[in-house]
Backbone as JSON, one array per atom type, in Angstrom:
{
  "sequence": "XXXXXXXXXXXXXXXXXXXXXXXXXXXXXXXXXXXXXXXXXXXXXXXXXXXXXXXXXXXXXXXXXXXXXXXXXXXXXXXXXXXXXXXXXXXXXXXXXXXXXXXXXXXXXXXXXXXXXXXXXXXXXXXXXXXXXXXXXXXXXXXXXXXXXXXXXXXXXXXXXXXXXXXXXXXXXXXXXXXXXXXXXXXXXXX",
  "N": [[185.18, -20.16, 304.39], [182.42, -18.5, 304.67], [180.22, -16.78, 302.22], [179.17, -13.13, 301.5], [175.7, -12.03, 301.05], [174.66, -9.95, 298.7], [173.78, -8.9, 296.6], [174.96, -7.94, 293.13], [173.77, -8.03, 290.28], [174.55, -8.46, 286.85], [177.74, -8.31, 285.77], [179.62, -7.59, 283.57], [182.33, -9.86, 282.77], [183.86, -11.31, 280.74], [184.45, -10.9, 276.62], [184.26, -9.96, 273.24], [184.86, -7.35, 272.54], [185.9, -4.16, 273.01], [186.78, -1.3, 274.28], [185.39, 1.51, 272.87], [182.57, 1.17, 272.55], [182.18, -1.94, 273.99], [180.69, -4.15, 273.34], [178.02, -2.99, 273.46], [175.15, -1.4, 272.45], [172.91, 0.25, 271.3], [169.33, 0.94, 272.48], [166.12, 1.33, 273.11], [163.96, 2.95, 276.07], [160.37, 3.15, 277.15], [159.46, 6.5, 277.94], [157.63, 6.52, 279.4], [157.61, 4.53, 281.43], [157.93, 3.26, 284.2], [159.25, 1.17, 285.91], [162.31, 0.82, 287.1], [165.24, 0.39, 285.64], [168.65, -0.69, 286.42], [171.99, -0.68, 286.49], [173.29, -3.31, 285.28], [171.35, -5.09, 285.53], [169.57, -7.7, 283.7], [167.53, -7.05, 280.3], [164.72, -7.28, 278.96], [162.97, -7.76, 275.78], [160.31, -5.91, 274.36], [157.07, -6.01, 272.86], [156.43, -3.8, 271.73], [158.8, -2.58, 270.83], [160.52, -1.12, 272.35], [162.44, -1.7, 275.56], [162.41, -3.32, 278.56], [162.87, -4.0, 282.35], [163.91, -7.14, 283.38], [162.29, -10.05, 284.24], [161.31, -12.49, 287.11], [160.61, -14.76, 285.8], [161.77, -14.7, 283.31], [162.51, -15.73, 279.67], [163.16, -14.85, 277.18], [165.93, -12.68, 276.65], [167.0, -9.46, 275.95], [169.28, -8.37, 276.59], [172.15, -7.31, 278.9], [171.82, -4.29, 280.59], [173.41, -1.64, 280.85], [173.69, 1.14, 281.53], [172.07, 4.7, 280.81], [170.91, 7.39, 278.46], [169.11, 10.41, 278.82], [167.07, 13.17, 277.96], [166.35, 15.47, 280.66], [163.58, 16.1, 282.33], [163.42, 17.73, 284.73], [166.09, 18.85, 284.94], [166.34, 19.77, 282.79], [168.24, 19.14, 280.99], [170.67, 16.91, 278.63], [171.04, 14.17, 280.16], [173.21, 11.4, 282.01], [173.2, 8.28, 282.89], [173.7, 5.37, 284.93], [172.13, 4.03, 285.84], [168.37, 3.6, 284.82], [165.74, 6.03, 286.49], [162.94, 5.5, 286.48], [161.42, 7.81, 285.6], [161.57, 10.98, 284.83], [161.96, 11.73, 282.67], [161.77, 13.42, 278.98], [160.51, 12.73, 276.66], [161.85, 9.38, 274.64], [164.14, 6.69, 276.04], [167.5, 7.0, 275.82], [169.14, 3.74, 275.93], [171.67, 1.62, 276.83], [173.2, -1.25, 276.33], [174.42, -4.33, 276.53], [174.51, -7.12, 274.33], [175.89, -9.36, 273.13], [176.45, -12.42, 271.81], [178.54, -13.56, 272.64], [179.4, -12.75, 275.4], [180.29, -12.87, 278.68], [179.29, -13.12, 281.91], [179.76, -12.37, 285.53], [178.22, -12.77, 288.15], [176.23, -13.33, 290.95], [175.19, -15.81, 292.76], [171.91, -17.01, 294.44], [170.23, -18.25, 297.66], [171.17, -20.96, 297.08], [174.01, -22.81, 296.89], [176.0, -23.1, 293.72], [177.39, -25.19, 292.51], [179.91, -27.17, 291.11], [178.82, -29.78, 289.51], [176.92, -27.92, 288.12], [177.72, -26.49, 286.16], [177.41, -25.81, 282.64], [174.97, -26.43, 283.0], [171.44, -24.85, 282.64], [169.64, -21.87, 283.91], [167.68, -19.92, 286.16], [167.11, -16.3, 286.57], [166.55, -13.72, 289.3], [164.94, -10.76, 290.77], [165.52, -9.09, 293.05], [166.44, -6.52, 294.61], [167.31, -3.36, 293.57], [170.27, -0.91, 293.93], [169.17, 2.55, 294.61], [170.81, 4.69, 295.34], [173.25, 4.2, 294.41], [172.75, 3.13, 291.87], [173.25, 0.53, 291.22], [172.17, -3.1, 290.13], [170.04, -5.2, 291.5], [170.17, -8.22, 291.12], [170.79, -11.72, 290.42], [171.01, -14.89, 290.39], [169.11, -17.89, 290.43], [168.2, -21.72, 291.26], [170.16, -23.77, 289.45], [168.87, -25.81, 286.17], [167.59, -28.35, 283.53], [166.07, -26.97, 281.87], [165.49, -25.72, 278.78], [164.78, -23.29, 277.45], [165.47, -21.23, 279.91], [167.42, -18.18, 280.91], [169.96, -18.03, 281.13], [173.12, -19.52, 280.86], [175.03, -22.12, 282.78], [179.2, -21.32, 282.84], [181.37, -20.91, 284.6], [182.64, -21.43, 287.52], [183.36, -19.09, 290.4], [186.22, -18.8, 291.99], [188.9, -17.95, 292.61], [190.43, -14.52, 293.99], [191.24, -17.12, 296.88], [189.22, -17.43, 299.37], [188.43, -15.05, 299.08], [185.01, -12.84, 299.13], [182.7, -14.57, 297.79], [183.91, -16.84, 296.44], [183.47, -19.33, 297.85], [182.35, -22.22, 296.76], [180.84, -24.39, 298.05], [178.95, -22.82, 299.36], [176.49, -20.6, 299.9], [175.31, -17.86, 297.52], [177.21, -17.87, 296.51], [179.79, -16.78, 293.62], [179.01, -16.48, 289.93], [180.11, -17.09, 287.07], [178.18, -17.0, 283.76], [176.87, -16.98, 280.85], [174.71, -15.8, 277.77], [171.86, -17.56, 276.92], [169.66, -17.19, 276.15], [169.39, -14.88, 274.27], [168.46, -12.22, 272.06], [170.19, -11.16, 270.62], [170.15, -9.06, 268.34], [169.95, -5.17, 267.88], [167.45, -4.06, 268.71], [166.1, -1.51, 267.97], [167.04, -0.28, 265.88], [169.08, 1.6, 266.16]],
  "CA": [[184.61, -18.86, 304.67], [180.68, -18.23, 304.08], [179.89, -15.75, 301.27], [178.27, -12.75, 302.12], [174.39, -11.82, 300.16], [175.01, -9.19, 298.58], [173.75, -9.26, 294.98], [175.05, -6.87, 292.39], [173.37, -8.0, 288.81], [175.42, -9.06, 285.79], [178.7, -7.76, 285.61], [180.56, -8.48, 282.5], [183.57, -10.62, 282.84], [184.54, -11.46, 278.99], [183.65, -10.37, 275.68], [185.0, -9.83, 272.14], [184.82, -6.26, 272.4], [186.71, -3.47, 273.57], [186.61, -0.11, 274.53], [184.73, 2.63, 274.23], [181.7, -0.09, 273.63], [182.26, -3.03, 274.72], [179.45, -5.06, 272.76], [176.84, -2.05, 273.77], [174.1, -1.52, 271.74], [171.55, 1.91, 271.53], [167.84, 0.39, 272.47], [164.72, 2.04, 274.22], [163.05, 2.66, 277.26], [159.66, 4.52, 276.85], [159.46, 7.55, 278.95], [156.03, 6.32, 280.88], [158.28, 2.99, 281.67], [158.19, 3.71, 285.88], [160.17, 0.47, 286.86], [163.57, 1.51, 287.63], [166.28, -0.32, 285.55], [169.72, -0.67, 287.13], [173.23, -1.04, 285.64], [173.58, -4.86, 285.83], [170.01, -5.61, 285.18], [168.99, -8.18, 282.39], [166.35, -6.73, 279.95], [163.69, -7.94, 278.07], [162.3, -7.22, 274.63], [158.83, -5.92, 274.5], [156.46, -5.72, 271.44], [156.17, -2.34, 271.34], [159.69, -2.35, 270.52], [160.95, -1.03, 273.54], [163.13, -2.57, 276.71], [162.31, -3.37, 280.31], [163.34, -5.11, 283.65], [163.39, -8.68, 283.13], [161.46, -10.69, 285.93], [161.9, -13.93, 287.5], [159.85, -15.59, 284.69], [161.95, -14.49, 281.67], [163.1, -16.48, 278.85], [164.01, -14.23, 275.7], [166.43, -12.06, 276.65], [167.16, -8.39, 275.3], [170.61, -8.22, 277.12], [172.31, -6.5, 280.1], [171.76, -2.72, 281.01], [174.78, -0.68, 281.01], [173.5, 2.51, 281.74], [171.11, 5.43, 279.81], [170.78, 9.33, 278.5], [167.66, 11.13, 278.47], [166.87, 15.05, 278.44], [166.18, 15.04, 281.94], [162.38, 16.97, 282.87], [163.65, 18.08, 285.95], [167.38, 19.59, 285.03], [166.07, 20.49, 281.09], [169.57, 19.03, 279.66], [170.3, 15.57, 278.31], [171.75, 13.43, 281.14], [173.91, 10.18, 281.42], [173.6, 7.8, 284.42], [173.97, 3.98, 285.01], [170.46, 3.42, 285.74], [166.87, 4.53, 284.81], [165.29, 5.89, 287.93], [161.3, 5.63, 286.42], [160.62, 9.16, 285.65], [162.09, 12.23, 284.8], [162.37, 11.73, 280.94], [160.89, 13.78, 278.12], [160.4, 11.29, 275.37], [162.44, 8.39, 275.01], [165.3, 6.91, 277.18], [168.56, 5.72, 275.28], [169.61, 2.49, 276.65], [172.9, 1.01, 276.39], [172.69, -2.75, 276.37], [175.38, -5.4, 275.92], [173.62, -8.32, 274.0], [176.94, -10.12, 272.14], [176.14, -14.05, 272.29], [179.66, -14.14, 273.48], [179.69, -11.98, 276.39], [180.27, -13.67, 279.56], [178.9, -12.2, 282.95], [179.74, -13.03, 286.6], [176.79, -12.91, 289.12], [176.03, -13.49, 292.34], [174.05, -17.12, 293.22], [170.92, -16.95, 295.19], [170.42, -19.02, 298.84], [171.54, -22.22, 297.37], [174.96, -22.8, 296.08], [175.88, -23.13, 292.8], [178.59, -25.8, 292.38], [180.68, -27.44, 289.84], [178.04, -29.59, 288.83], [175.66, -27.15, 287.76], [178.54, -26.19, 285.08], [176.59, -26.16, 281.51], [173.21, -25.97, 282.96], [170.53, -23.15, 282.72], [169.6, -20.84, 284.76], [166.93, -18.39, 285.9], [167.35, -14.98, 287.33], [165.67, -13.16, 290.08], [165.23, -9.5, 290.65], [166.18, -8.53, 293.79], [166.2, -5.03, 295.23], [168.32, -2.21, 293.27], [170.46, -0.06, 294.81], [169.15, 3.58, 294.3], [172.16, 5.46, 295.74], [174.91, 3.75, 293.62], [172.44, 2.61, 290.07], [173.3, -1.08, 290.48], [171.72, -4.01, 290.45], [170.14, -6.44, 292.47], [169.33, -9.74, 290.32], [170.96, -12.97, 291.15], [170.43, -16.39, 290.2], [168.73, -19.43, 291.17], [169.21, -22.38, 291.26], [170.46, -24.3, 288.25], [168.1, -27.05, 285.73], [167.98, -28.47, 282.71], [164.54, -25.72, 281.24], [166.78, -24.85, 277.81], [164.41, -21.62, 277.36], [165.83, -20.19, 280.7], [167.92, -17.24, 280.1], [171.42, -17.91, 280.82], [174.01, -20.92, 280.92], [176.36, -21.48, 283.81], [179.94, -21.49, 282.21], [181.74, -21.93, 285.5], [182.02, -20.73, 288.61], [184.68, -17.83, 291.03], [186.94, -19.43, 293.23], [189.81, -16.82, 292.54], [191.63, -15.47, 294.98], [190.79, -17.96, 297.78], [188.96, -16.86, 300.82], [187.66, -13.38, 298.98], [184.01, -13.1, 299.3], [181.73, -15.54, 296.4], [184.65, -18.08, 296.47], [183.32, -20.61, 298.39], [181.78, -23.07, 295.98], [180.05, -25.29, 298.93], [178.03, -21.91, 300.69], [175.48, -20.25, 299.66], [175.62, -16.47, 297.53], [178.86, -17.48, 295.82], [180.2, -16.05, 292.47], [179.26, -17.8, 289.01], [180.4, -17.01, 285.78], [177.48, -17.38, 282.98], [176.81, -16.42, 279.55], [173.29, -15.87, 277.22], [171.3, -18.96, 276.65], [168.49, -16.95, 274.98], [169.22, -13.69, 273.95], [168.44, -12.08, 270.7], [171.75, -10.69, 269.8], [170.53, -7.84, 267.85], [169.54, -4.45, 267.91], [165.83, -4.45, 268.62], [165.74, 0.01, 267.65], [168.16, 0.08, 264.72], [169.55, 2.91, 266.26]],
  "C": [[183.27, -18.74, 303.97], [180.89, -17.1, 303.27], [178.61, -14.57, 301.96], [176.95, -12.5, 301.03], [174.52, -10.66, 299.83], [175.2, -8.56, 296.93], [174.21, -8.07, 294.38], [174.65, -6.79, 290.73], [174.47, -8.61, 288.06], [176.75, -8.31, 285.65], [179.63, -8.43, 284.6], [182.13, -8.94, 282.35], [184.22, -10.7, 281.56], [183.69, -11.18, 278.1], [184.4, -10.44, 274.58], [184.95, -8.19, 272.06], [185.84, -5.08, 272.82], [186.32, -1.56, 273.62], [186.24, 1.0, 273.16], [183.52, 1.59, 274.38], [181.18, -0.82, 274.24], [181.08, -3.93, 274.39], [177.87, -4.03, 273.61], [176.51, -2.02, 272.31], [173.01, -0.5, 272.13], [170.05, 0.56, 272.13], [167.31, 1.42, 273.67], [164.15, 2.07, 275.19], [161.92, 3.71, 277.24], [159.79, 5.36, 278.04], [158.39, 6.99, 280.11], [156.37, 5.19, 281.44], [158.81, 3.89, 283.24], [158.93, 2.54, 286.59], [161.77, 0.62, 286.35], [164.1, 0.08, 287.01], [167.46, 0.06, 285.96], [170.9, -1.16, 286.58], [173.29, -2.61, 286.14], [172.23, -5.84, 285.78], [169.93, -6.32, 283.71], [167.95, -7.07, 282.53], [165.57, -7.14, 278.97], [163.55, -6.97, 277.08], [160.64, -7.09, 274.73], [158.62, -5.81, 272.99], [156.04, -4.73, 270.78], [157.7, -1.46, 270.7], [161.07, -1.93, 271.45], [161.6, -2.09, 274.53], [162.45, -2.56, 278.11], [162.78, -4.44, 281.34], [162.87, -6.36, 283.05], [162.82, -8.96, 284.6], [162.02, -11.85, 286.09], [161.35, -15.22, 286.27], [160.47, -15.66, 283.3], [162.36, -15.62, 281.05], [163.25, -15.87, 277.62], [164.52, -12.96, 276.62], [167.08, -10.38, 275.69], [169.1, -8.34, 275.66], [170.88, -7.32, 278.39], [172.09, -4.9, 279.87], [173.15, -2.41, 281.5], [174.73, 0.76, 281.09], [172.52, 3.51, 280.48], [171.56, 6.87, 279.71], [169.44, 9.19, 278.29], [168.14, 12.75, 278.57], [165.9, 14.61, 279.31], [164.59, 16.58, 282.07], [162.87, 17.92, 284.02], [165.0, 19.27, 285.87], [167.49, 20.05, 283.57], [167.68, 20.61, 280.75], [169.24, 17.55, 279.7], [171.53, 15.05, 279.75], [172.11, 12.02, 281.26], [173.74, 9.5, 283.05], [173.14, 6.25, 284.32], [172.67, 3.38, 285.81], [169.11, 4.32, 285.52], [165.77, 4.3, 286.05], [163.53, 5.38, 287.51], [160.76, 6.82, 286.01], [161.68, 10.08, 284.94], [162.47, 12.77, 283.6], [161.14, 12.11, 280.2], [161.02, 12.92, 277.31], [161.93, 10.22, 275.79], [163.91, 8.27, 275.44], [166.86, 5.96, 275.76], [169.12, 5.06, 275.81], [170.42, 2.2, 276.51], [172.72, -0.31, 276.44], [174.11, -3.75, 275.89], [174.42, -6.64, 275.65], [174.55, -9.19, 273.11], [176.63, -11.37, 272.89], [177.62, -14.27, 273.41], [180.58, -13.57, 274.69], [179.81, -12.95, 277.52], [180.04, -12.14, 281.24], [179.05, -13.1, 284.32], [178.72, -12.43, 287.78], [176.83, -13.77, 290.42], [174.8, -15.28, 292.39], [173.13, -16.68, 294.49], [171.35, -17.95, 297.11], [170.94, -20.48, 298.77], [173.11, -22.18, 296.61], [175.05, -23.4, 295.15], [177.19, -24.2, 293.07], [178.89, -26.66, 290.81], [179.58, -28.67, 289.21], [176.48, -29.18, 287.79], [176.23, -26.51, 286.05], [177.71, -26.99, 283.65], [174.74, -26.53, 281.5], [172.95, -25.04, 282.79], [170.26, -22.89, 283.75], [168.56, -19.77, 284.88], [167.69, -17.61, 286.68], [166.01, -14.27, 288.57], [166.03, -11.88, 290.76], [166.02, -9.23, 291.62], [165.95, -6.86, 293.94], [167.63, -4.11, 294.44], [168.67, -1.18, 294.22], [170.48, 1.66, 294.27], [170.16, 4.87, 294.55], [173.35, 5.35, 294.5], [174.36, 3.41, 292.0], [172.78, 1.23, 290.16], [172.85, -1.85, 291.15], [171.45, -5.05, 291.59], [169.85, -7.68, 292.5], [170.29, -10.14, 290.73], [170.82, -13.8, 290.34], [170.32, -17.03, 290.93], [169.26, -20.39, 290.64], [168.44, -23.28, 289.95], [169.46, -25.92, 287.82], [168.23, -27.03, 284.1], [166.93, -27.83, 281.46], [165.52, -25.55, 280.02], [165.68, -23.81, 277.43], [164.73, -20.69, 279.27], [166.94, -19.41, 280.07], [169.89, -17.13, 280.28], [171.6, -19.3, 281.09], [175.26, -21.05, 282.08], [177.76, -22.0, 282.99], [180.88, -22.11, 283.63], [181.56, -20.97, 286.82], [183.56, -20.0, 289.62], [185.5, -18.96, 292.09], [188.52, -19.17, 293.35], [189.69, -15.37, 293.25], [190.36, -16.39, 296.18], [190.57, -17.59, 298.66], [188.28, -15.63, 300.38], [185.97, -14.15, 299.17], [183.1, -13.94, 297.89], [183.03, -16.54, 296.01], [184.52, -19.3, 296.69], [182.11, -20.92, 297.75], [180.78, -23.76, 296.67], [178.55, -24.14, 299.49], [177.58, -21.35, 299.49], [175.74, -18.85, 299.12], [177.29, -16.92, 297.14], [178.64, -17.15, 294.34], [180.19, -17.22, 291.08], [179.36, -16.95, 287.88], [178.8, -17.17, 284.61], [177.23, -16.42, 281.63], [175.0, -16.82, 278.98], [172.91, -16.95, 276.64], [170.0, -17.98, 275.76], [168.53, -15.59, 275.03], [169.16, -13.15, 272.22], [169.09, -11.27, 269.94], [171.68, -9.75, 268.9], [170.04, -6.34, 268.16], [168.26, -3.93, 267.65], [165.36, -3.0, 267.77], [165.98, 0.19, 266.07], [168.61, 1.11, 264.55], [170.82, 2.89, 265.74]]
}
């Protein structure tokens, strides 16, 4: 059965953590920051201290996006929602962020398939289109080499149950397991 395309970002599979959470982490998004992060989105560290969308180019990692509050311009209270649309925030955005080395995240593969041996290579990412209705992601991965500053590692890859959709190992847009190859595991704010 072909896989359908149908990216949804990082979704965290394992962790050492547990509820409420879950290897989250406070960090920043400035207010004048207009590209739209998305629950499931890697994010980068900037030098201003601050977070943003990773690109297809990254290699230091901040960690995944798990959603934000701001006091909202528009509805003058503070508001909670699983992605930052670009706008609508008086001063700064609080970020949630999972960045534990030993998080594990399952993701969507790009047009080529990912197969068993790609297991313990790196990995880039590529954005993809967010979905503004629902807040989540539309990054991906490409395809797998041996770069060790790309930003993740493939650990393995979905093929549980058999026949669901990102199962099939051979086709294209199936389901891979991976964990942080270069992330900087702490709390960039010291919130």
């Amino acid at each position: 059965m072909a896989n359908t395309n149908a990216p949804f970002g990082f979704r965290q599979a394992k962790g050492n953590g547990s509820a409420p959470t879950y290897e989250q982490v406070e960090m920043l998004i400035a207010s004048n920051n207009s590209t739209a992060i998305f629950f499931g989105d890697a994010v980068i560290p900037l030098n201003t201290g601050y977070i943003a969308q990773a690109t297809a180019s990254t290699v230091q990692l901040a960690g995944i996006f798990m959603g934000c509050q701001y006091l909202s311009t528009s509805q003058k209270r503070k508001t909670w929602s699983n992605y930052w649309p670009g706008s609508d925030a008086t001063g700064d955005v609080t970020a949630y962020v999972c960045n534990d080395v030993n998080a594990r995240f399952m993701v969507q593969a790009g047009g080529t398939a990912v197969g068993v041996a790609a297991i313990n290579a790196n990995i880039q990412l590529n954005v993809g289109t967010g979905n503004t209705a629902n807040g989540i992601s539309g990054m991906f991965v490409e395809t797998p080499n041996t770069t060790d500053t790309l930003p993740f590692r493939v650990i393995s890859l979905v093929t549980e149950p058999p026949g669901a959709n990102g199962t099939d190992i051979a086709s294209a847009y199936n389901y891979v397991i991976v964990a942080f190859n270069n992330v900087s595991g702490k709390n960039l704010n010291g919130i």
